[in-house]
PDB file of C-alpha atoms in Angstrom:
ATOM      1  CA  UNK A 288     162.862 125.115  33.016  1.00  0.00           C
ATOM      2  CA  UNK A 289     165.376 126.808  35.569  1.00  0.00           C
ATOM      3  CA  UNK A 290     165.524 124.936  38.967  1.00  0.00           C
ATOM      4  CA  UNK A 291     166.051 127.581  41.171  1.00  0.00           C
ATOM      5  CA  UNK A 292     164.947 125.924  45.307  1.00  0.00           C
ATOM      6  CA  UNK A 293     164.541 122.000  46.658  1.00  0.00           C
ATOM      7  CA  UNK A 294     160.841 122.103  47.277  1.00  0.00           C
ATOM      8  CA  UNK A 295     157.919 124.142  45.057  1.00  0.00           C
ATOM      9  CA  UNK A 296     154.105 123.950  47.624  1.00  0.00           C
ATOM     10  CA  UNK A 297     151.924 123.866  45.423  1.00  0.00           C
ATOM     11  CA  UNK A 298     148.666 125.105  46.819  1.00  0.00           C
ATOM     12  CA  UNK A 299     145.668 124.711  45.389  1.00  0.00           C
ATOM     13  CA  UNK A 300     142.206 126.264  46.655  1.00  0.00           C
ATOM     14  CA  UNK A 301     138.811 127.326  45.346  1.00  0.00           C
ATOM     15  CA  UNK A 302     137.439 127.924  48.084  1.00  0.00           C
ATOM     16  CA  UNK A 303     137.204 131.183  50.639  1.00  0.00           C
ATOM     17  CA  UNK A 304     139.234 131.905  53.951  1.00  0.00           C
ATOM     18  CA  UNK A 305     142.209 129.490  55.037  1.00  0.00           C
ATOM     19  CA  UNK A 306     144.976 132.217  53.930  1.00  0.00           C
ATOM     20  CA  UNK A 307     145.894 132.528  57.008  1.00  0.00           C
ATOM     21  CA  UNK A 308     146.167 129.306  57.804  1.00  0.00           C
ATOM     22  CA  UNK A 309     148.811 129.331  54.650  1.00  0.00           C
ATOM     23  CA  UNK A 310     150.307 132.053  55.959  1.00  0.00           C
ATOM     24  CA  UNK A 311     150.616 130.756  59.501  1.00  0.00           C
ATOM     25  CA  UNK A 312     152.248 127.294  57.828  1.00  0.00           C
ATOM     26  CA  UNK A 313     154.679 129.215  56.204  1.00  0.00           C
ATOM     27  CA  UNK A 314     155.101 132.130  57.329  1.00  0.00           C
ATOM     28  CA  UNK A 315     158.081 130.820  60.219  1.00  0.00           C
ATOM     29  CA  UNK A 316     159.665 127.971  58.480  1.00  0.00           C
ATOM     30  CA  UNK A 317     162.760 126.970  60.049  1.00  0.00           C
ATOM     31  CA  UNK A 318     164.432 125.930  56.343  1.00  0.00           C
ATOM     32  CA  UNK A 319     163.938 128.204  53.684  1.00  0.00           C
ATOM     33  CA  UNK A 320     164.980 126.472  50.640  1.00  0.00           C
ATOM     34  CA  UNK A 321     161.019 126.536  49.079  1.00  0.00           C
ATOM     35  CA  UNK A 322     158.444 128.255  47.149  1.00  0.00           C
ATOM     36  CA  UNK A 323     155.074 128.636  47.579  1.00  0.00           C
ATOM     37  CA  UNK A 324     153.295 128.428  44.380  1.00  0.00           C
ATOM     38  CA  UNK A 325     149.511 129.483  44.891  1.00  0.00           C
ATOM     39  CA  UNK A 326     146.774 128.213  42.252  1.00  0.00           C
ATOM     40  CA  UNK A 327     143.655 130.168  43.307  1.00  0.00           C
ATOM     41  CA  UNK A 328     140.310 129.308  41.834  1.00  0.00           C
ATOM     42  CA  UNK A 329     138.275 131.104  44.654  1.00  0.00           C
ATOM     43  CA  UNK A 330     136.262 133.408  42.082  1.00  0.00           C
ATOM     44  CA  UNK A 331     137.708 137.525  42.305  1.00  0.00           C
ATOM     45  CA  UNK A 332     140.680 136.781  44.945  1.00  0.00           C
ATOM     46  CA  UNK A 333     143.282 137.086  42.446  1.00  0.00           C
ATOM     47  CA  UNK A 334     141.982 140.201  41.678  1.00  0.00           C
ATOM     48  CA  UNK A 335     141.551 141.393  44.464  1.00  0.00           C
ATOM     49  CA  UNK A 336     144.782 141.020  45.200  1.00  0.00           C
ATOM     50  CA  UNK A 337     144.230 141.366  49.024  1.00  0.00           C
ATOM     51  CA  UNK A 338     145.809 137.221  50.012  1.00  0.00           C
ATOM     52  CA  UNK A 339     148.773 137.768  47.497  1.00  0.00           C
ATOM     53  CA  UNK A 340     149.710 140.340  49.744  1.00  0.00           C
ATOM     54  CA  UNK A 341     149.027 139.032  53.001  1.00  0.00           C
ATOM     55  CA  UNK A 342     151.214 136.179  52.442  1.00  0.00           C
ATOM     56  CA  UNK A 343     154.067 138.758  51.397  1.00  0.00           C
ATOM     57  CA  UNK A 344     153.702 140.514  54.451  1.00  0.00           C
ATOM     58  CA  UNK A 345     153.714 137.189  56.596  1.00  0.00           C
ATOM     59  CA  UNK A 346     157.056 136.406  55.370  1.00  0.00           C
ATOM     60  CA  UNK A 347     156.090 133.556  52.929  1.00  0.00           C
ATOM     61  CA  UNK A 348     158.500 132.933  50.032  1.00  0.00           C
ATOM     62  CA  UNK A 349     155.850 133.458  47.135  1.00  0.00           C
ATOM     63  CA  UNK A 350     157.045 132.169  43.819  1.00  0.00           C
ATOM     64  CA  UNK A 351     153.835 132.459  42.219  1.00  0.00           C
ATOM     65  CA  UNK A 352     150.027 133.281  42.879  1.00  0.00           C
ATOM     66  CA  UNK A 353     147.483 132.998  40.318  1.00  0.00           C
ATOM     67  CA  UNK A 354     144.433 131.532  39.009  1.00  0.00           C
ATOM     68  CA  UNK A 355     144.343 128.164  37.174  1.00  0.00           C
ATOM     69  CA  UNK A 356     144.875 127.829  33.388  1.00  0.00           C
ATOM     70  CA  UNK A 357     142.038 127.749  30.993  1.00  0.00           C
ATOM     71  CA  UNK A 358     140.965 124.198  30.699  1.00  0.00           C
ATOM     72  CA  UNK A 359     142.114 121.520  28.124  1.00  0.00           C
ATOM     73  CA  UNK A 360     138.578 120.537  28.381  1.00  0.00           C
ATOM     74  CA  UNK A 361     135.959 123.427  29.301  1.00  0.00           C
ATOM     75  CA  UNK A 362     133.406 120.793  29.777  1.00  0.00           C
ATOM     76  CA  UNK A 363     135.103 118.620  32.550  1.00  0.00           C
ATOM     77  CA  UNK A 364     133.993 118.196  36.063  1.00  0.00           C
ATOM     78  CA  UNK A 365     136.390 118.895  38.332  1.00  0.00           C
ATOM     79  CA  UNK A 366     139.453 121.082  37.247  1.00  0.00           C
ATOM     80  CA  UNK A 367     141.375 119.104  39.441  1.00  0.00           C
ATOM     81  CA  UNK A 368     144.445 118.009  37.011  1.00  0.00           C
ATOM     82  CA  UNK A 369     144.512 121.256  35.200  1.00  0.00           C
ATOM     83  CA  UNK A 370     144.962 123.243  38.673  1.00  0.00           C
ATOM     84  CA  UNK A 371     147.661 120.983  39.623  1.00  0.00           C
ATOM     85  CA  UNK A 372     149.427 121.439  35.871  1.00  0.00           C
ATOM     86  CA  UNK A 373     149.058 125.429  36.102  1.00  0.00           C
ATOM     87  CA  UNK A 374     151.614 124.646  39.607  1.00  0.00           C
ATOM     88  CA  UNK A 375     153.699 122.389  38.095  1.00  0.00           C
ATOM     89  CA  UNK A 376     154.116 124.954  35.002  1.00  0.00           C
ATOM     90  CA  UNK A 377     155.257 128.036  37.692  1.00  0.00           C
ATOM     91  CA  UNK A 378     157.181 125.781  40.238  1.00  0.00           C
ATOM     92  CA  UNK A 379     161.057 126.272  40.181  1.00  0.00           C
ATOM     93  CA  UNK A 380     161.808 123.437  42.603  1.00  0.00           C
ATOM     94  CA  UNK A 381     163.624 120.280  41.631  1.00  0.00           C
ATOM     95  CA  UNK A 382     160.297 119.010  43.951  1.00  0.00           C
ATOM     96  CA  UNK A 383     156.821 119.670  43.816  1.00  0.00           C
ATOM     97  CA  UNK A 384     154.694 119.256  47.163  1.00  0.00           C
ATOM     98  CA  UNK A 385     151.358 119.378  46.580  1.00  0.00           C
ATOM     99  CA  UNK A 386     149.205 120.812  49.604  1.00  0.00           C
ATOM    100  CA  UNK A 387     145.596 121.580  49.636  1.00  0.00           C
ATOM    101  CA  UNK A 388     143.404 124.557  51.192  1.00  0.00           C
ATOM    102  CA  UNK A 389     142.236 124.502  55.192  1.00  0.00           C
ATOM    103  CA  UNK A 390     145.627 122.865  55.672  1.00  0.00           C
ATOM    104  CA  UNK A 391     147.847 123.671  58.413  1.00  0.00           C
ATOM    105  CA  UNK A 392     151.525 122.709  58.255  1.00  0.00           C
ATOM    106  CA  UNK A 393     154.241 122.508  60.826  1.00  0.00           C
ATOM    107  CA  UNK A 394     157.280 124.758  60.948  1.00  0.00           C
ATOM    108  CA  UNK A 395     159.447 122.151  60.292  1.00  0.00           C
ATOM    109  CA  UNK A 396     158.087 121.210  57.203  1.00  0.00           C
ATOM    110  CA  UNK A 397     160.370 122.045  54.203  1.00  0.00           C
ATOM    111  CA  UNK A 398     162.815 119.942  56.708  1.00  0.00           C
ATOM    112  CA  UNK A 399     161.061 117.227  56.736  1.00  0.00           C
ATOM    113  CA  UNK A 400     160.143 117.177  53.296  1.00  0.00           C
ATOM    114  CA  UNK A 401     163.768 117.394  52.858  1.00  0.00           C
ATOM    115  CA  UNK A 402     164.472 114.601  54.727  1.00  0.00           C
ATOM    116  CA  UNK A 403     162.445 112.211  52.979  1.00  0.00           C
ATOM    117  CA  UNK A 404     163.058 113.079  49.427  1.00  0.00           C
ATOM    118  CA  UNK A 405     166.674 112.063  50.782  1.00  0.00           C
ATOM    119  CA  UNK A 406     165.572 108.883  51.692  1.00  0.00           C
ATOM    120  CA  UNK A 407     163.911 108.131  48.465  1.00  0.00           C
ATOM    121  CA  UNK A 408     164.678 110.634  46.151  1.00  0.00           C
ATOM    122  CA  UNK A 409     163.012 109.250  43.248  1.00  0.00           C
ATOM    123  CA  UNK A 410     159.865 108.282  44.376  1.00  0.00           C
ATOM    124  CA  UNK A 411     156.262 109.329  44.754  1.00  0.00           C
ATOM    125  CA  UNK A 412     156.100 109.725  48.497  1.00  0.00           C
ATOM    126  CA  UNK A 413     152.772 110.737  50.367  1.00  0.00           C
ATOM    127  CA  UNK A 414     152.292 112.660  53.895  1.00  0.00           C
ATOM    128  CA  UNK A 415     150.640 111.933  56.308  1.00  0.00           C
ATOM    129  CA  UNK A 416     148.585 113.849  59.007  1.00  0.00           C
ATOM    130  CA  UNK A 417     145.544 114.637  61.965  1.00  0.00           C
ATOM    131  CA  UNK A 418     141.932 115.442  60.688  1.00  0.00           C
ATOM    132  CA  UNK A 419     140.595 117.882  63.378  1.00  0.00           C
ATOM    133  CA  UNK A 420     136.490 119.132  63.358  1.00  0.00           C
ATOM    134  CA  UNK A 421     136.650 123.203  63.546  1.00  0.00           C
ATOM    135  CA  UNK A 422     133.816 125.850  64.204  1.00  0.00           C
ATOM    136  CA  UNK A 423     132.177 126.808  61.249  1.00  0.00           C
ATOM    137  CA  UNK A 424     134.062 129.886  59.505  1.00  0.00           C
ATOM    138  CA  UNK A 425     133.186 133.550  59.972  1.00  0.00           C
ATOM    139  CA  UNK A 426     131.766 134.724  56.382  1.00  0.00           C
ATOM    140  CA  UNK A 427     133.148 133.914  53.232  1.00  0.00           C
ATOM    141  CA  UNK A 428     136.586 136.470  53.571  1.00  0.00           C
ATOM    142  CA  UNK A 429     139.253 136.402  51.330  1.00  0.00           C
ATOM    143  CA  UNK A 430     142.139 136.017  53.738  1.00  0.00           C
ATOM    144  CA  UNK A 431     140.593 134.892  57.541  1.00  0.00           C
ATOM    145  CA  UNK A 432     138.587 131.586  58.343  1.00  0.00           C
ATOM    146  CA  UNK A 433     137.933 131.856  61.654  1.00  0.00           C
ATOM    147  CA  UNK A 434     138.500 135.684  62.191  1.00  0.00           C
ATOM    148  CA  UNK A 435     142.035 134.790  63.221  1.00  0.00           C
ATOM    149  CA  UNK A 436     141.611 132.359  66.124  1.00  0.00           C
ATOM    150  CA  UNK A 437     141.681 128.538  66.200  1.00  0.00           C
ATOM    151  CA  UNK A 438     140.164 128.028  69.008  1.00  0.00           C
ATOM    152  CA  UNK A 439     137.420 124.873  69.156  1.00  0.00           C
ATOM    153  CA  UNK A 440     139.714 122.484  67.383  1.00  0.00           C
ATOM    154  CA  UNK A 441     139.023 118.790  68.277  1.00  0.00           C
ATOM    155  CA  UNK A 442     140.707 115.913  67.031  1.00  0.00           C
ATOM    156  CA  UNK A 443     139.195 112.615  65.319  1.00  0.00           C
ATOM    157  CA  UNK A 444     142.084 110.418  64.334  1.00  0.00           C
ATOM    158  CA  UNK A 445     145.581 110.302  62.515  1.00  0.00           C
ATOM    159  CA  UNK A 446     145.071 110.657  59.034  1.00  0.00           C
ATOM    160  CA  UNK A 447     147.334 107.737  56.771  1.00  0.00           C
ATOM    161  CA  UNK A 448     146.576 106.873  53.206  1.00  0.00           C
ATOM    162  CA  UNK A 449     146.456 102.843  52.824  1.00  0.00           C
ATOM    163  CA  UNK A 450     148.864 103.392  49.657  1.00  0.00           C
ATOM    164  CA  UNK A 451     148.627 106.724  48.268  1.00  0.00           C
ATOM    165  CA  UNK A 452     146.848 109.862  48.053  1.00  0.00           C
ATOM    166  CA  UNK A 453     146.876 113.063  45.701  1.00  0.00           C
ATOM    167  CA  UNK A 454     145.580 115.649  48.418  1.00  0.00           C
ATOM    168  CA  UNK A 455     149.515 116.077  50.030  1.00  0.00           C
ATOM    169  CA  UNK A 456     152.382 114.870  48.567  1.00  0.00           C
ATOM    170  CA  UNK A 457     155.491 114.889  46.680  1.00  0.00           C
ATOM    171  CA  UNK A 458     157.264 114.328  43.338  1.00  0.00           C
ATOM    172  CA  UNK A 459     159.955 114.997  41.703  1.00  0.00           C
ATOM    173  CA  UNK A 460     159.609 117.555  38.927  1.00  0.00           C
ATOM    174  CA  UNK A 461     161.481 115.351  36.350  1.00  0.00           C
ATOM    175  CA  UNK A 462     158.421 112.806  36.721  1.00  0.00           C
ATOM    176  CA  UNK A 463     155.947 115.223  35.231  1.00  0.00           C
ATOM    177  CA  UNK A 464     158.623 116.353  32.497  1.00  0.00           C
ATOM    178  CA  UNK A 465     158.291 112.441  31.535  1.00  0.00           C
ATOM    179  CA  UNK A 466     154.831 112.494  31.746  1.00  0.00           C
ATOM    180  CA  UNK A 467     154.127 115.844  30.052  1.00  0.00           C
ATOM    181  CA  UNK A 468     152.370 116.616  33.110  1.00  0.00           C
ATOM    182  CA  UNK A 469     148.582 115.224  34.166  1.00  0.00           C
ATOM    183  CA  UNK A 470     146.480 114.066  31.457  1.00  0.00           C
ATOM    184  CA  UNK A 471     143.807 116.360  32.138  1.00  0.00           C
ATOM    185  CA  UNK A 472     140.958 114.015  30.739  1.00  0.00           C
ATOM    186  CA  UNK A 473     141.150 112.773  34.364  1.00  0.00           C
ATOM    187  CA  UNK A 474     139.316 115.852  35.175  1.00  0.00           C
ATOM    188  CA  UNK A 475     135.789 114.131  34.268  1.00  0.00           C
ATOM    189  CA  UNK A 476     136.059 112.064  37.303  1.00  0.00           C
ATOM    190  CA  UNK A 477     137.118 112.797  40.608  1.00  0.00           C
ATOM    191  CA  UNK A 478     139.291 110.023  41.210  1.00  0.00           C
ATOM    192  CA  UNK A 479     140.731 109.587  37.539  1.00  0.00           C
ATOM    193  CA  UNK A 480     143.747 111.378  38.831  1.00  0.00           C
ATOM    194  CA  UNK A 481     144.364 109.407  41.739  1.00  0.00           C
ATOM    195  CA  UNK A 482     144.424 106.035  38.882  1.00  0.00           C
ATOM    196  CA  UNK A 483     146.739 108.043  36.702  1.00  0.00           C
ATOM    197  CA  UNK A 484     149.395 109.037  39.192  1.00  0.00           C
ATOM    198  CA  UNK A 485     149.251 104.702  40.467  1.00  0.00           C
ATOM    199  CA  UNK A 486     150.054 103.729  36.626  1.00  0.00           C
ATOM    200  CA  UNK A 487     152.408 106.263  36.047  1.00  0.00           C
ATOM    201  CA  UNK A 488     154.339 105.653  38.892  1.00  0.00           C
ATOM    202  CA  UNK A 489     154.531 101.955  38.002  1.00  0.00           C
ATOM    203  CA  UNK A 490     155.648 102.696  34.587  1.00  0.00           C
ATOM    204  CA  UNK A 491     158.447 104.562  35.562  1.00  0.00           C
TER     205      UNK A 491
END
């Protein structure tokens, strides 16, 4: 594996719309030491090819946008853990943060993430955030939720994991290369991965 920036986003979405909003997070980043790996299970956009270039014209550093990786198990629920291994396998960074769809990041981001990892550069370390309510979305487009305005936005409280939580966060790549990445049997229940990150972290 070739290390190539600090950070890898990893975003994962199968789901329509909220491009933009991935665009808009990363699109003016004031540090530009990442990559934004996309794993897109929204069924046609990758073929499409229409948010792959969006993003490029936005200005986003794309290292890689694609759909997940055939499944270890075909038969498994969720696809969670095997979306998350197809980023890990295409990020470059010596850290992966892991960011889900109809997420909307500050500009200061990669700077923050930055300054964390400094503070505990070995360790699992979660985000935190706001949960707003929006309008409902315009259609089902490939690129635009809400037709390009976010307007209607109204907060309901600060969002803080009680000890950790897989939907945003960070690791360091070398933690999955001594894990051999997510055992995908967690895929058969939703929150197998969430157990499996807690007792590989305490392993390690």
């Amino acid at each position: 594996r070739e290390l190539r920036v600090m950070l890898s986003f990893v975003y994962l979405s199968n789901r329509p719309g909220s491009i933009d909003l991935l665009a808009k997070s990363f699109g003016e980043q004031s540090h530009q030491d990442y990559e934004l790996v996309v794993v897109d299970g929204w069924p046609g956009r990758v073929e499409r090819d229409k948010a792959r270039k969006y993003l490029l014209e936005c200005g986003v550093k794309l290292g890689w946008y694609g759909p997940p990786k055939p499944r270890t198990f075909p038969q498994s629920v969720t696809g969670f853990a095997n979306a998350m291994n197809t980023g890990i396998i295409h990020a470059k960074g010596h850290w992966v943060v892991f960011v889900h769809d109809f997420t909307l990041l500050p500009p200061t981001v990669v700077r923050d993430w930055g300054n964390s990892i400094g503070e505990y550069p070995n360790a699992l370390i979660h985000g935190v955030g706001f949960e707003y309510s929006t309008p409902p979305p315009i259609g089902q487009d490939d690129v635009l939720t809400w037709g390009g305005r976010y307007v209607g936005w109204q907060f309901i409280r600060n969002w803080t994991p009680e000890l950790f939580e897989v939907g945003y966060f960070c690791a360091p790549i070398s933690f999955f290369t001594k894990c051999n990445g997510i055992d995908e049997r967690a895929d058969f229940c939703s929150e197998w991965t969430y157990h499996w990150f807690l007792h590989q972290a305490k392993q390690q």
